[in-house]
């Protein structure tokens, strides 16, 4: 092997090893660049347990402090919860009792002007990447005939995630049903 050829092979090897070391140092020595989430994700909203993993995917990726403010409505089991991160409202949960006959899809369309939505749970849930509505239907001889509507909506800097929103609303409603939210008839 000639000296020139040997020098070229050694210089290529040197450059390859140098590039590999540079990449390893950059990957291992640097942080992700963005701020990290310092707050704990709640396991319940408005007194109803929620799938925390789904909620985490809708909350901001970073922030220091999370707070939940709950305002109970005038009717039993109604109210509003506002989730804030570092002072910004990022998620709202609203529960209300409504008259029979409306669909989850019509409520989502009317309240948020969302037309291109998906449904689940036999039509009792309507959702998109930033909002969802569900209905619990109260029927039977021993309960008041009405529906309980739950609306969940993310606001910026909260994140949009269609699968997470579906998981959150279906998990929330499953937990709400365990609380037996329908009002018993008096008398």
Coordinates of C-alpha atoms in Angstrom, one line a residue:
X1 CA 0.0 0.0 0.0
X2 CA 1.4 3.4 -0.9
X3 CA 1.8 6.2 1.6
X4 CA -0.8 8.4 -0.1
X5 CA -3.4 5.6 -0.1
X6 CA -2.7 4.8 3.6
X7 CA -2.9 8.4 4.6
X8 CA -6.4 8.7 2.9
X9 CA -7.7 5.6 4.7
X10 CA -6.4 6.9 8.0
X11 CA -7.8 10.3 7.5
X12 CA -11.3 8.8 6.6
X13 CA -11.2 6.6 9.7
X14 CA -10.1 9.6 11.8
X15 CA -13.1 11.7 10.4
X16 CA -15.6 8.9 11.0
X17 CA -14.5 8.4 14.6
X18 CA -14.5 12.2 15.2
X19 CA -18.0 12.5 13.7
X20 CA -19.3 9.6 15.9
X21 CA -17.8 11.2 19.0
X22 CA -19.3 14.6 18.2
X23 CA -22.8 13.0 17.7
X24 CA -22.5 11.1 20.9
X25 CA -21.4 14.2 22.9
X26 CA -24.3 16.2 21.4
X27 CA -26.9 13.5 22.2
X28 CA -25.7 12.8 25.7
X29 CA -24.6 16.1 26.8
X30 CA -27.5 18.3 25.9
X31 CA -31.0 18.5 27.4
X32 CA -34.1 18.3 25.3
X33 CA -34.1 22.0 24.9
X34 CA -37.6 22.7 26.2
X35 CA -38.9 23.3 29.7
X36 CA -40.3 20.2 31.5
X37 CA -43.6 19.5 33.2
X38 CA -43.2 20.1 36.9
X39 CA -46.8 19.7 37.9
X40 CA -48.7 16.5 38.8
X41 CA -51.5 15.4 36.5
X42 CA -54.8 15.2 38.5
X43 CA -56.5 11.8 38.8
X44 CA -60.0 13.4 39.1
X45 CA -61.9 16.4 37.7
X46 CA -65.0 17.8 39.3
X47 CA -65.0 14.9 41.8
X48 CA -64.9 12.3 39.0
X49 CA -61.9 10.1 38.4
X50 CA -60.3 10.4 35.0
X51 CA -57.7 8.4 33.0
X52 CA -54.6 10.4 33.9
X53 CA -52.6 9.3 30.9
X54 CA -55.2 10.7 28.5
X55 CA -55.5 13.9 30.5
X56 CA -51.7 14.3 30.5
X57 CA -51.6 14.2 26.7
X58 CA -54.1 17.1 26.6
X59 CA -52.3 19.3 29.2
X60 CA -49.3 21.5 28.2
X61 CA -46.0 19.6 27.9
X62 CA -44.4 22.1 30.3
X63 CA -45.3 24.2 33.2
X64 CA -44.7 24.6 36.9
X65 CA -48.1 24.8 38.7
X66 CA -51.4 23.2 38.0
X67 CA -54.6 24.2 39.7
X68 CA -58.2 23.1 39.4
X69 CA -61.0 25.5 40.3
X70 CA -64.4 23.9 40.8
X71 CA -67.7 25.9 40.7
X72 CA -70.8 23.9 41.6
X73 CA -74.0 24.7 39.7
X74 CA -77.4 25.4 41.2
X75 CA -78.7 21.9 40.2
X76 CA -77.4 18.8 41.8
X77 CA -74.4 17.3 40.0
X78 CA -73.8 20.3 37.7
X79 CA -70.9 22.7 37.6
X80 CA -67.7 23.8 36.0
X81 CA -64.1 22.8 36.5
X82 CA -61.3 24.9 35.1
X83 CA -57.8 23.5 34.9
X84 CA -55.1 26.1 34.8
X85 CA -51.3 25.7 34.3
X86 CA -49.2 28.7 35.4
X87 CA -52.3 30.9 35.5
X88 CA -53.6 30.0 32.0
X89 CA -56.9 28.1 31.8
X90 CA -56.0 25.1 29.6
X91 CA -59.0 22.7 30.0
X92 CA -62.6 23.1 31.0
X93 CA -65.1 20.4 32.2
X94 CA -68.8 21.5 32.3
X95 CA -71.6 19.3 33.5
X96 CA -75.3 20.2 33.2
X97 CA -78.7 18.6 33.3
X98 CA -80.7 19.0 30.1
X99 CA -84.0 18.0 28.7
X100 CA -84.3 14.8 26.8
X101 CA -83.9 14.8 23.1
X102 CA -80.6 16.4 22.3
X103 CA -77.6 14.4 21.0
X104 CA -74.0 14.7 21.9
X105 CA -73.3 15.6 18.3
X106 CA -75.8 18.5 18.2
X107 CA -74.5 19.9 21.5
X108 CA -70.9 19.9 20.2
X109 CA -72.0 21.5 17.0
X110 CA -74.1 24.1 18.7
X111 CA -71.7 25.1 21.5
X112 CA -68.4 25.0 19.7
X113 CA -69.5 25.1 16.0
X114 CA -67.7 21.8 15.4
X115 CA -69.1 20.0 12.3
X116 CA -66.5 17.3 11.5
X117 CA -66.7 15.2 14.6
X118 CA -66.6 11.5 15.5
X119 CA -68.8 9.6 17.8
X120 CA -68.5 6.7 20.2
X121 CA -70.4 4.8 22.9
X122 CA -73.4 4.3 20.6
X123 CA -73.7 8.0 19.8
X124 CA -73.7 9.2 23.4
X125 CA -70.2 10.7 22.9
X126 CA -69.1 13.1 20.2
X127 CA -65.4 14.3 20.0
X128 CA -62.7 16.0 18.0
X129 CA -59.1 16.7 18.9
X130 CA -59.8 19.7 21.2
X131 CA -63.3 19.0 22.6
X132 CA -65.8 16.3 23.5
X133 CA -69.4 16.0 24.7
X134 CA -71.1 13.0 26.3
X135 CA -74.6 12.3 27.5
X136 CA -75.7 10.1 30.4
X137 CA -79.4 9.3 29.9
X138 CA -81.5 9.2 33.0
X139 CA -84.5 6.9 32.4
X140 CA -86.6 4.7 34.5
X141 CA -89.6 4.8 36.9
X142 CA -87.4 5.8 39.9
X143 CA -85.4 8.7 38.4
X144 CA -86.2 12.1 36.8
X145 CA -86.2 11.8 33.1
X146 CA -83.4 14.0 31.8
X147 CA -79.9 13.8 30.4
X148 CA -76.6 14.9 31.9
X149 CA -74.3 16.6 29.4
X150 CA -70.6 16.8 30.0
X151 CA -68.4 19.0 27.8
X152 CA -64.6 18.9 27.9
X153 CA -62.6 21.4 26.0
X154 CA -58.9 22.2 25.8
X155 CA -57.7 25.8 25.4
X156 CA -54.2 26.9 24.4
X157 CA -51.6 26.2 25.6
X158 CA -53.4 22.9 26.2
X159 CA -52.8 20.4 23.4
X160 CA -55.0 18.8 20.8
X161 CA -55.1 15.0 20.6
X162 CA -58.1 13.2 19.2
X163 CA -57.4 9.8 20.7
X164 CA -56.6 11.3 24.1
X165 CA -59.8 13.3 24.0
X166 CA -61.8 10.2 23.2
X167 CA -60.1 8.3 26.0
X168 CA -60.6 11.1 28.5
X169 CA -64.4 11.6 27.8
X170 CA -65.2 7.9 27.8
X171 CA -63.2 7.3 31.0
X172 CA -64.8 10.3 32.6
X173 CA -68.3 9.1 31.7
X174 CA -67.6 5.6 32.9
X175 CA -66.6 7.0 36.3
X176 CA -69.5 9.4 36.4
X177 CA -72.0 6.5 35.8
X178 CA -70.5 4.7 38.8
X179 CA -71.5 7.7 40.9
X180 CA -75.2 7.2 39.8
X181 CA -75.7 10.8 38.8
X182 CA -79.4 10.5 38.0
X183 CA -81.8 12.3 40.4
X184 CA -84.2 10.0 42.2
X185 CA -87.9 10.9 41.9
X186 CA -89.4 12.1 45.1
X187 CA -92.5 10.4 46.4

